[in-house]
XYZ file of C-alpha atoms in Angstrom:
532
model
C 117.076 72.660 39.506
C 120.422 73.636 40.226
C 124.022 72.230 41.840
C 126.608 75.095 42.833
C 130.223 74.355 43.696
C 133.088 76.691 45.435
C 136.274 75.846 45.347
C 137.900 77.996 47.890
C 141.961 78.617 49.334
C 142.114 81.105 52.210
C 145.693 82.280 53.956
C 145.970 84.684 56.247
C 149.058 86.234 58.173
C 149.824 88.008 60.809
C 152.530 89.787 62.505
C 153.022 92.004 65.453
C 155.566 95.074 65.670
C 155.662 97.727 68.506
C 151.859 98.606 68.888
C 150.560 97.627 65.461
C 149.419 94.157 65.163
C 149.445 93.709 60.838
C 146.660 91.063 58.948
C 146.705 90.518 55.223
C 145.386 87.396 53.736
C 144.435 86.337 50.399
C 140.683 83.991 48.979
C 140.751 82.842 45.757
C 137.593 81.091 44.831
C 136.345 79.096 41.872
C 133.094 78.808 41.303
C 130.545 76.732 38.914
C 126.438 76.618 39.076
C 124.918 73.505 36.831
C 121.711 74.018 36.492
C 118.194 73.821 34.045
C 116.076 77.357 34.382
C 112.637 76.611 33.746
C 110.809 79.055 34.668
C 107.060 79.488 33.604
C 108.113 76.128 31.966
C 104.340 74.794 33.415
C 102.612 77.343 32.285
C 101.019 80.514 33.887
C 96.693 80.693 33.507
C 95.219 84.013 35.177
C 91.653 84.790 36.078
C 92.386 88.826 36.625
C 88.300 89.317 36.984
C 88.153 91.055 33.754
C 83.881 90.398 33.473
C 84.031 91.384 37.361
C 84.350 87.993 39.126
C 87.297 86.324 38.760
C 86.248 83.490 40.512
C 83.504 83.035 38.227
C 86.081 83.256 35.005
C 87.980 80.347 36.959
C 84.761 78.184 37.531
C 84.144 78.655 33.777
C 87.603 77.781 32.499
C 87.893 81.048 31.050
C 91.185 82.880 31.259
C 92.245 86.225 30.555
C 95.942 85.685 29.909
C 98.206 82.618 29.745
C 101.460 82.129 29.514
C 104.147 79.413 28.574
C 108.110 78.778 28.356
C 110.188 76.731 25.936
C 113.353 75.690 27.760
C 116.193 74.976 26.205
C 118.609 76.389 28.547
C 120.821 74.454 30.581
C 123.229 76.515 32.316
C 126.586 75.638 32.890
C 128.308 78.764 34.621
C 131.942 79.194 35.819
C 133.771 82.311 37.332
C 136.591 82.801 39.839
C 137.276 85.325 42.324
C 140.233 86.869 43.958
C 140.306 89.012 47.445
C 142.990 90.778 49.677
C 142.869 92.971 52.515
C 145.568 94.598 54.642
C 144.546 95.371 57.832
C 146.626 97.183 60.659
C 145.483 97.462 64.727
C 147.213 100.153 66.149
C 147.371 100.618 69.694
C 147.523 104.383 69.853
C 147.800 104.331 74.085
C 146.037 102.386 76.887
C 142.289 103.843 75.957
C 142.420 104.255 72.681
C 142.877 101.772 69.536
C 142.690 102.407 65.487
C 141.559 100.066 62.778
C 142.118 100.739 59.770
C 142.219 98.732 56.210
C 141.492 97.732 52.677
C 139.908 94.974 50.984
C 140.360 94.624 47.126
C 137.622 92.302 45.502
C 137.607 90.696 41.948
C 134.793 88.956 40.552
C 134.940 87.669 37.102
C 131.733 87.874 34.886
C 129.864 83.635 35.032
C 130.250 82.474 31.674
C 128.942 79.860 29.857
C 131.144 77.031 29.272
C 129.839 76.536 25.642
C 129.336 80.079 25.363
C 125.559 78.729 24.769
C 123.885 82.043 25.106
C 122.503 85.218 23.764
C 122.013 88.803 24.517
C 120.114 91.705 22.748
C 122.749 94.290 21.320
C 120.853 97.784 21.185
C 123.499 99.174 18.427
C 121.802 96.449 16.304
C 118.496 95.742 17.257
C 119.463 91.550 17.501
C 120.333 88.964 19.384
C 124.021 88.260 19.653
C 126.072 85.334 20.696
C 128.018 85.975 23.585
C 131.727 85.914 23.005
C 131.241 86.906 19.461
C 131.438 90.506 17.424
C 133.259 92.032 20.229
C 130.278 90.870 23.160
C 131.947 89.641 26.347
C 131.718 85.959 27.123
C 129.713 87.392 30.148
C 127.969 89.521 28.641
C 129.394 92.482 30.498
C 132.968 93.758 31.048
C 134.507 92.935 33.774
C 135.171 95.318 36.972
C 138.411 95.695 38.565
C 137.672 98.854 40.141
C 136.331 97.418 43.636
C 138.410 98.902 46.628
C 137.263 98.885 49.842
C 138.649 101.192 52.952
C 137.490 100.478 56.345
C 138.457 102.721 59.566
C 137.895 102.179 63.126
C 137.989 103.681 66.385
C 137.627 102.772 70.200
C 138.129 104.925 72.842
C 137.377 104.244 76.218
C 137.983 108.007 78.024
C 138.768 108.278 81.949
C 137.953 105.150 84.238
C 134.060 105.534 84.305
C 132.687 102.243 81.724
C 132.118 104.322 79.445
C 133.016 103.005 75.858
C 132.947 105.032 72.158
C 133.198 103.364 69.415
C 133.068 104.910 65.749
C 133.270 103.097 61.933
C 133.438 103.496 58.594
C 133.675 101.046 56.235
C 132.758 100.694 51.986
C 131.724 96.093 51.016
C 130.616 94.854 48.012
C 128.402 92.628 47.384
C 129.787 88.568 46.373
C 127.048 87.725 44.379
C 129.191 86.476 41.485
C 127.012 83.974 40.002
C 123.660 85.490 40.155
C 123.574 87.740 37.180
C 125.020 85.220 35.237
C 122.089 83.624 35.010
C 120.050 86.153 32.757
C 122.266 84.929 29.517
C 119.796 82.392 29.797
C 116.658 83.821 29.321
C 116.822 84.748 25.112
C 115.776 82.759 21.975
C 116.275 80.201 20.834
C 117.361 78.834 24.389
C 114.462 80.420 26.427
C 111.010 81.659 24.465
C 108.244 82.898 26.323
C 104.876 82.395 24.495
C 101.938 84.952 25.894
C 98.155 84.313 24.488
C 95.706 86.888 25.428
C 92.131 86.190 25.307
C 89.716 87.958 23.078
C 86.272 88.053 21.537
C 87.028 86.037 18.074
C 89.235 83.996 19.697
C 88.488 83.130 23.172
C 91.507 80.977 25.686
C 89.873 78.110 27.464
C 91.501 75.520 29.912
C 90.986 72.783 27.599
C 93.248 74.494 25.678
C 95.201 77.108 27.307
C 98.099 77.694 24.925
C 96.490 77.088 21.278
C 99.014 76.130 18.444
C 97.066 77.979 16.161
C 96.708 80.952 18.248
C 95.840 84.023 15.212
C 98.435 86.481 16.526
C 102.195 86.510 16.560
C 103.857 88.338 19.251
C 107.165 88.851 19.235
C 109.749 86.936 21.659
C 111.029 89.141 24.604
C 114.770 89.739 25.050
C 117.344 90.309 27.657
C 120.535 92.045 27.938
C 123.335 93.389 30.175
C 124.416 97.249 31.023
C 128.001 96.821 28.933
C 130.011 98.149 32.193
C 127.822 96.571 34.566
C 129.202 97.422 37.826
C 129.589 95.949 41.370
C 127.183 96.975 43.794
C 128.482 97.991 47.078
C 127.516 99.469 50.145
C 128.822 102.059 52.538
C 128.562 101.331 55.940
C 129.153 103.776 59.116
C 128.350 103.714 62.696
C 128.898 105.531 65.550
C 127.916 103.495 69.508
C 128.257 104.517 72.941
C 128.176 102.224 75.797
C 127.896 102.727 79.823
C 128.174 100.288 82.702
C 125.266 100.581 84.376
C 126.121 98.641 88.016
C 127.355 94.979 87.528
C 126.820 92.971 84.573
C 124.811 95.639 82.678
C 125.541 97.590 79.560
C 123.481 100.357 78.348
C 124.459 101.154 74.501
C 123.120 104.033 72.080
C 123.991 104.137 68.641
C 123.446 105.707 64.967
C 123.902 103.495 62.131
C 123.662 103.916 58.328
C 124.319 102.788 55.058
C 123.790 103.869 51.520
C 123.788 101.380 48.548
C 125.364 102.424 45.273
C 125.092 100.918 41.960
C 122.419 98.346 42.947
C 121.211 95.538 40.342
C 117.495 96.877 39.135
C 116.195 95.848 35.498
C 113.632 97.980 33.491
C 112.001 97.667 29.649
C 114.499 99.316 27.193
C 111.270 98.585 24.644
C 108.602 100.291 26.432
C 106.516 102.827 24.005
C 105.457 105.826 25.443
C 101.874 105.281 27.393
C 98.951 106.049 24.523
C 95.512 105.362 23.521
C 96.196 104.606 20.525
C 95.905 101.397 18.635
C 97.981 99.216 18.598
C 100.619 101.512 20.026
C 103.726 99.552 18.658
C 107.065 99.405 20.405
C 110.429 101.423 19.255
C 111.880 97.914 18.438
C 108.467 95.958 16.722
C 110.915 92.988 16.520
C 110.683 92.573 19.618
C 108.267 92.641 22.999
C 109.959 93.920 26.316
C 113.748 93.861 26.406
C 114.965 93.801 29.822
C 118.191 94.955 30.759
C 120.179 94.526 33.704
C 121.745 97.357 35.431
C 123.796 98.607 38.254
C 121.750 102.077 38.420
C 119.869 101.292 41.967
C 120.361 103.171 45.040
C 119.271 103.438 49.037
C 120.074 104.713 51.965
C 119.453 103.628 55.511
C 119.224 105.663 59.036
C 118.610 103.959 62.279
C 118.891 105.271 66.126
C 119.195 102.542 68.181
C 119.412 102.138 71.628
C 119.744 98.721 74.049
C 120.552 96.983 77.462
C 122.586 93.977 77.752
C 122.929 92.172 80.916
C 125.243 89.233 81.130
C 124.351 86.256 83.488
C 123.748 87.681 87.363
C 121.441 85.830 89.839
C 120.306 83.562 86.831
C 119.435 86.203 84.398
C 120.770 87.213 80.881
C 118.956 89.593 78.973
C 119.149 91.857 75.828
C 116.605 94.499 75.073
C 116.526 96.661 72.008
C 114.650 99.520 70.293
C 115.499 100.342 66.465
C 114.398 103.627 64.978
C 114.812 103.710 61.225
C 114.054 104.369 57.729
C 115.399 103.006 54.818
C 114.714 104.177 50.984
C 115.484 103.076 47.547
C 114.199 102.512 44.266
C 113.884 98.773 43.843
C 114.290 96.274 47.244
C 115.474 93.596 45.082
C 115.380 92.022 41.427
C 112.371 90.398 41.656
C 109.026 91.278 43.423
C 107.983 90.230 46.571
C 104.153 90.321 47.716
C 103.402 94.258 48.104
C 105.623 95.486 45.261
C 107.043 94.472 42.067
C 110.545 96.188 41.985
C 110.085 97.149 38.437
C 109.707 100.286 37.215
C 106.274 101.405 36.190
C 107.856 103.551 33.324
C 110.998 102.935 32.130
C 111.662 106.257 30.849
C 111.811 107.555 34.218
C 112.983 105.624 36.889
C 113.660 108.172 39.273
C 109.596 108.062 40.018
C 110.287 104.536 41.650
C 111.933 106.618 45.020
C 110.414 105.656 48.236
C 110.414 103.416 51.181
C 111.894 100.209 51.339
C 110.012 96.677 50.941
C 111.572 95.997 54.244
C 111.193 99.257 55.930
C 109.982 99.200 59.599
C 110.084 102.365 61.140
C 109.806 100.891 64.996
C 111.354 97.506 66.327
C 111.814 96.175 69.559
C 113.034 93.234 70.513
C 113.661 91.272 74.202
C 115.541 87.935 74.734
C 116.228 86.426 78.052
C 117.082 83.356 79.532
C 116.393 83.146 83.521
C 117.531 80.171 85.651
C 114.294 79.886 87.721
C 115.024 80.305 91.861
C 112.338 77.695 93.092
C 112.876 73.881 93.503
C 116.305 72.570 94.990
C 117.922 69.232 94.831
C 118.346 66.774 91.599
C 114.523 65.865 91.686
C 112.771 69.323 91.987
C 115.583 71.935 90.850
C 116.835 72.436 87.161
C 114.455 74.906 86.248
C 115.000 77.557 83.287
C 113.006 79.434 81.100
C 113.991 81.594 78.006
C 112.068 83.933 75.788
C 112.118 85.723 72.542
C 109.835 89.035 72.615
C 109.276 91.378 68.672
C 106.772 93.909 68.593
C 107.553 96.239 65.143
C 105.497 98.428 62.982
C 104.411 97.448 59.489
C 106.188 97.014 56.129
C 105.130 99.303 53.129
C 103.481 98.080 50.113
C 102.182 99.648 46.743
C 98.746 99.625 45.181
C 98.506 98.090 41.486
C 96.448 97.604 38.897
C 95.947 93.914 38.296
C 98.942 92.227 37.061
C 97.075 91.768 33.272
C 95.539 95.166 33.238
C 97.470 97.031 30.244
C 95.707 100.554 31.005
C 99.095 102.276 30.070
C 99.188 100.406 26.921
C 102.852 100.020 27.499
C 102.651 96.419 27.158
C 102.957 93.484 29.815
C 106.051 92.994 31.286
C 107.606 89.365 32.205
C 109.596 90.491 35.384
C 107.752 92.198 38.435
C 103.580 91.691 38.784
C 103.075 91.762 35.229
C 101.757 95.091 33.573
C 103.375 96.529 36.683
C 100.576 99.661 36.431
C 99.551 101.932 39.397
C 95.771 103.357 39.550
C 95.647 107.690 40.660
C 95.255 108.353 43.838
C 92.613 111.050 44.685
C 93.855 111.523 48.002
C 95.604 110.566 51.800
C 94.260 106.654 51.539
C 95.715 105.415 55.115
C 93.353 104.973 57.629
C 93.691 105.389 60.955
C 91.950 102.071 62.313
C 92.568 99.985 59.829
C 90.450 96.151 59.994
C 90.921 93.082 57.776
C 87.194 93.985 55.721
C 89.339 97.509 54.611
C 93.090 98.064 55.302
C 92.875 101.420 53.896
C 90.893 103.541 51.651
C 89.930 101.789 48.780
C 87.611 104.975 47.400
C 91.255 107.283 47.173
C 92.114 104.993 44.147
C 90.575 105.768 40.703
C 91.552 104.027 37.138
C 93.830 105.912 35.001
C 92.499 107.701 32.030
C 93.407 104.449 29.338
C 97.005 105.273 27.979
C 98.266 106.848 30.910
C 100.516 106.022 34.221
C 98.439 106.618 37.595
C 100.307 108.975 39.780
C 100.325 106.644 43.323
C 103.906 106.490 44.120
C 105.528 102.996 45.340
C 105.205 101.884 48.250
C 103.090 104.809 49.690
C 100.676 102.531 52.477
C 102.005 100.768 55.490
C 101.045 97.231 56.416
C 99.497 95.323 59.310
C 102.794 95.533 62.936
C 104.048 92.321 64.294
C 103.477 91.468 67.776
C 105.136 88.075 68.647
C 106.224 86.330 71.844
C 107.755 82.658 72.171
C 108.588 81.122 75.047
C 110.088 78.351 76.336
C 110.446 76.249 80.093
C 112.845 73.248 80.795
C 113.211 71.193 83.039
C 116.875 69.317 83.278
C 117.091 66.402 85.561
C 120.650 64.820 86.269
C 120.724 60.859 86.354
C 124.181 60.146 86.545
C 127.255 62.238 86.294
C 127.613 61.876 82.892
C 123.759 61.315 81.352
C 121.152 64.124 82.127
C 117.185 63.641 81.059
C 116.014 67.514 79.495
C 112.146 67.802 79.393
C 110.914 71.035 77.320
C 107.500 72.900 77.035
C 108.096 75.867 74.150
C 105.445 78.168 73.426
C 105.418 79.899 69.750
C 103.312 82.916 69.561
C 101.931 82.204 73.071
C 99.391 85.204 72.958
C 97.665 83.916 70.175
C 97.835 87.209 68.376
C 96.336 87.331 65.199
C 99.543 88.858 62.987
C 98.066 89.645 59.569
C 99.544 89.652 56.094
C 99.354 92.388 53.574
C 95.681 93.379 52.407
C 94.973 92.823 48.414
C 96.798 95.512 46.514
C 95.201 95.220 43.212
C 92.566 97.948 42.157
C 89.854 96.120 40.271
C 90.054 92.322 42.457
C 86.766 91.852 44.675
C 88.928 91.729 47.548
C 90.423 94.658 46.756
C 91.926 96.453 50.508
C 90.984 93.154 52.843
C 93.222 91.375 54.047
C 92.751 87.489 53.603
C 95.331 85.993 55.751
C 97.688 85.827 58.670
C 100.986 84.003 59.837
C 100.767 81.222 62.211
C 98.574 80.934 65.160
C 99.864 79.507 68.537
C 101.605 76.329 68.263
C 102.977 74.618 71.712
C 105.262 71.713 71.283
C 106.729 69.538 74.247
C 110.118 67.225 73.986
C 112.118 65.321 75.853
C 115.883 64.761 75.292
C 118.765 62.461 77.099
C 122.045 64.199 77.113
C 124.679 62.128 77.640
């Protein structure tokens, strides 16, 4: 539940001297976000399979681990931004033109208007109100170091269409309010309750979250890197482009970037992995504390190489092949379905290296739109047809543990899958004709020793390709000089191929490699539109 507001003043100006052609502008920007977080605020039940069928454990209202919020924590963030940039165009001669400029960006830390809001303070073990005992309003210190040079060059040598182009450039990321959220997520505001289930006291959906539950865990916390930082990105580039005949461009280009102080979280209360029991945390006062940092990195290499052909005898197309790989050590803050982004020991996070949730290492792509050559005259002419061809390789994911299986005895974590552990792998698990009944090698994964991280790295399988081609054919009909009658036939995923989702990454589910779904089948729609 949220409302977000920007109040936002832009000028720009420009002037023009000899061969330099001068920008600078200013953005100022206020921004607020009223909203009520309440997340896990319904409650959380999970059927893990712990007796070997979860299924079963559902069908007998029996779960392994619930979980449920108290909310008190209505957010009411403000911040403000300032930008400016200088930018200068400089016509060096006839084939040859320099960019070059710099940004400056300024993004105050969101605070609470009531400064109604908490964060763990390591130097003493407790909770402390923001704006209090020297703790930021924002939690965090503000950064005012955020400079960002950009260069550009075009160069267009001798009279043969042939066009270089070259570019560096640093942005960071305008993401002012979204970290501001995390000062709500700490008592008294925001209290997670997690029961587990066990033999003398067993959880049952009748009564899921038991007020006279025999154990007290302690509440989780959440707090802020002190000089959190702005992430940013450096960006470079480097095309070439030929004219190949009339209307036709052939470009080839290398592009990459590399991210620098990226948000990622991790457990600053995470006990070293042990069989022993209980094997109590370094803070017992509290369960995980999660802090927020600006520690993340990745970097990104593509070759890329395309055709563009503007419209000639009724036809405009664009073709293009991507070659890349991108790595880091968290794709974003929260999980997404084949990895959690959170560390699986938070002692060393360097272990959390490899590729990208979004990583596709082969992409091609064809668009087109073709004014069709049969039919003349008002009644049997009009006809077009346009397309939308992707054919890429698969996205990585990781193989976990289920989300409740403790087997590090690290505790469970409340960001990411849960427990966030990874089983040993025994060896290569990737198969070469992978099928829905086994994606991979489910044998190559073994349970950890109890007490112990598995050594499978993140993100070490690749996922099912994409194959998709929509199409579309109209049929436009003139009935008057100013009204026109537009009948359309579109085609989504007019193959019918079966595009599957990622298998079951959880060591220990039933369904454990298979994969259990897909995205949408073919769908064909028709419509008819006046145009007047």
């Amino acid at each position: 539940h949220s409302a977000s507001t920007v109040y936002q003043v832009t000028d720009t100006l420009t002037a023009v001297r000899g061969r330099h052609l001068w920008k600078a502008g200013v953005d100022l920007r206020r921004l607020q976000q009223n909203a009520y977080r309440d997340v896990m605020a319904n409650g959380y039940l999970s059927f893990p399979g712990m007796t070997g069928n979860a299924l079963e454990e559902l069908l007998l209202g029996l779960p392994s681990v619930t979980t449920v919020a108290h909310v008190d924590n209505a957010e009411h963030l403000r911040t403000h931004s300032e930008y400016a940039f200088l930018q200068d165009m400089w016509r060096v001669r006839p084939d040859l033109t320099v960019s070059a400029g710099l940004r400056y960006e300024y993004n105050a830390p969101p605070v609470d208007t009531e400064d109604r809001a908490n964060v763990y303070v390591p130097a003493t073990q407790s909770l402390v109100r923001v704006g209090t005992n020297g703790i930021p309003r924002g939690g965090y210190a503000a950064d005012r170091n955020n400079f960002a040079p950009r260069i550009g060059v075009a160069w267009r040598p001798g009279h043969g269409g042939t066009m270089l182009r070259a570019g560096y450039a640093i942005a960071y990321d305008q993401s002012s309010l979204a970290t501001g959220e995390g000062l709500y997520f700490n008592a008294p505001y925001y209290v997670l309750n997690l029961y587990y289930s066990f033999a003398q006291f067993p959880l049952s959906l009748s009564d899921p979250y038991p007020k006279n539950y025999p154990l007290t865990l302690p509440s989780t916390a959440l707090t802020f890197q002190r000089d959190l930082r702005t992430p940013y990105m450096q960006q470079w580039s480097f095309l070439g482009q030929q004219e190949a005949g009339r209307n036709q461009v052939l470009e080839l280009a290398y592009a990459g970037s590399k991210g620098t102080k990226l948000i990622n979280a991790r457990d600053l209360n995470q006990p070293l992995a042990s069989a022993q029991q209980p094997n109590p945390r370094p803070v017992p006062q509290f369960d995980d504390i999660n802090v927020i940092e600006s520690r993340g990195n990745s970097n990104y290499q593509s070759l890329q190489a395309g055709v563009r052909r503007t419209l000639r005898a009724g036809l405009a197309a664009n073709a293009a092949y991507t070659w890349s790989k991108s790595i880091d050590d968290a794709s974003g803050f929260f999980s997404t379905a084949g990895n959690p982004n959170y560390p699986q020991d938070s002692r060393h996070v360097n272990l959390e290296r490899g590729l990208s949730d979004f990583d596709v290492r082969h992409r091609f792509t064809l668009s087109y739109g073709y004014d069709l050559p049969f039919g003349k005259g008002r009644l049997r002419g009009g006809w077009q047809t346009f397309g939308v061809w992707t054919f890429q390789t698969g996205r990585p994911f990781t193989v976990a543990l289920l989300p409740d299986v403790d087997n590090s005895n690290t505790g469970i974590s409340t960001l990411g899958f849960g427990a966030n552990d990874r089983p040993n792998v025994l060896r290569n698990p990737a198969l070469s004709h992978g099928s829905p009944d086994g994606w991979f090698d489910t044998t190559a994964f073994a349970m950890p020793p109890f007490g112990s991280f598995g050594n499978a790295g993140r993100n070490i399988l690749e996922g099912p390709g994409y194959r998709n081609v929509n199409v579309s054919v109209l049929k436009t009909t003139a009935l008057s000089e100013r009204a026109r009658v537009q009948f359309r036939a579109e085609a989504f995923n007019l193959l019918n191929h079966v595009n599957l989702d990622l298998p079951d990454i959880f060591l220990g589910s039933p369904t454990f490699g298979k994969i259990q779904s897909a995205e949408s089948p073919r769908r064909i729609q028709f419509g008819l539109k006046l145009l007047f």
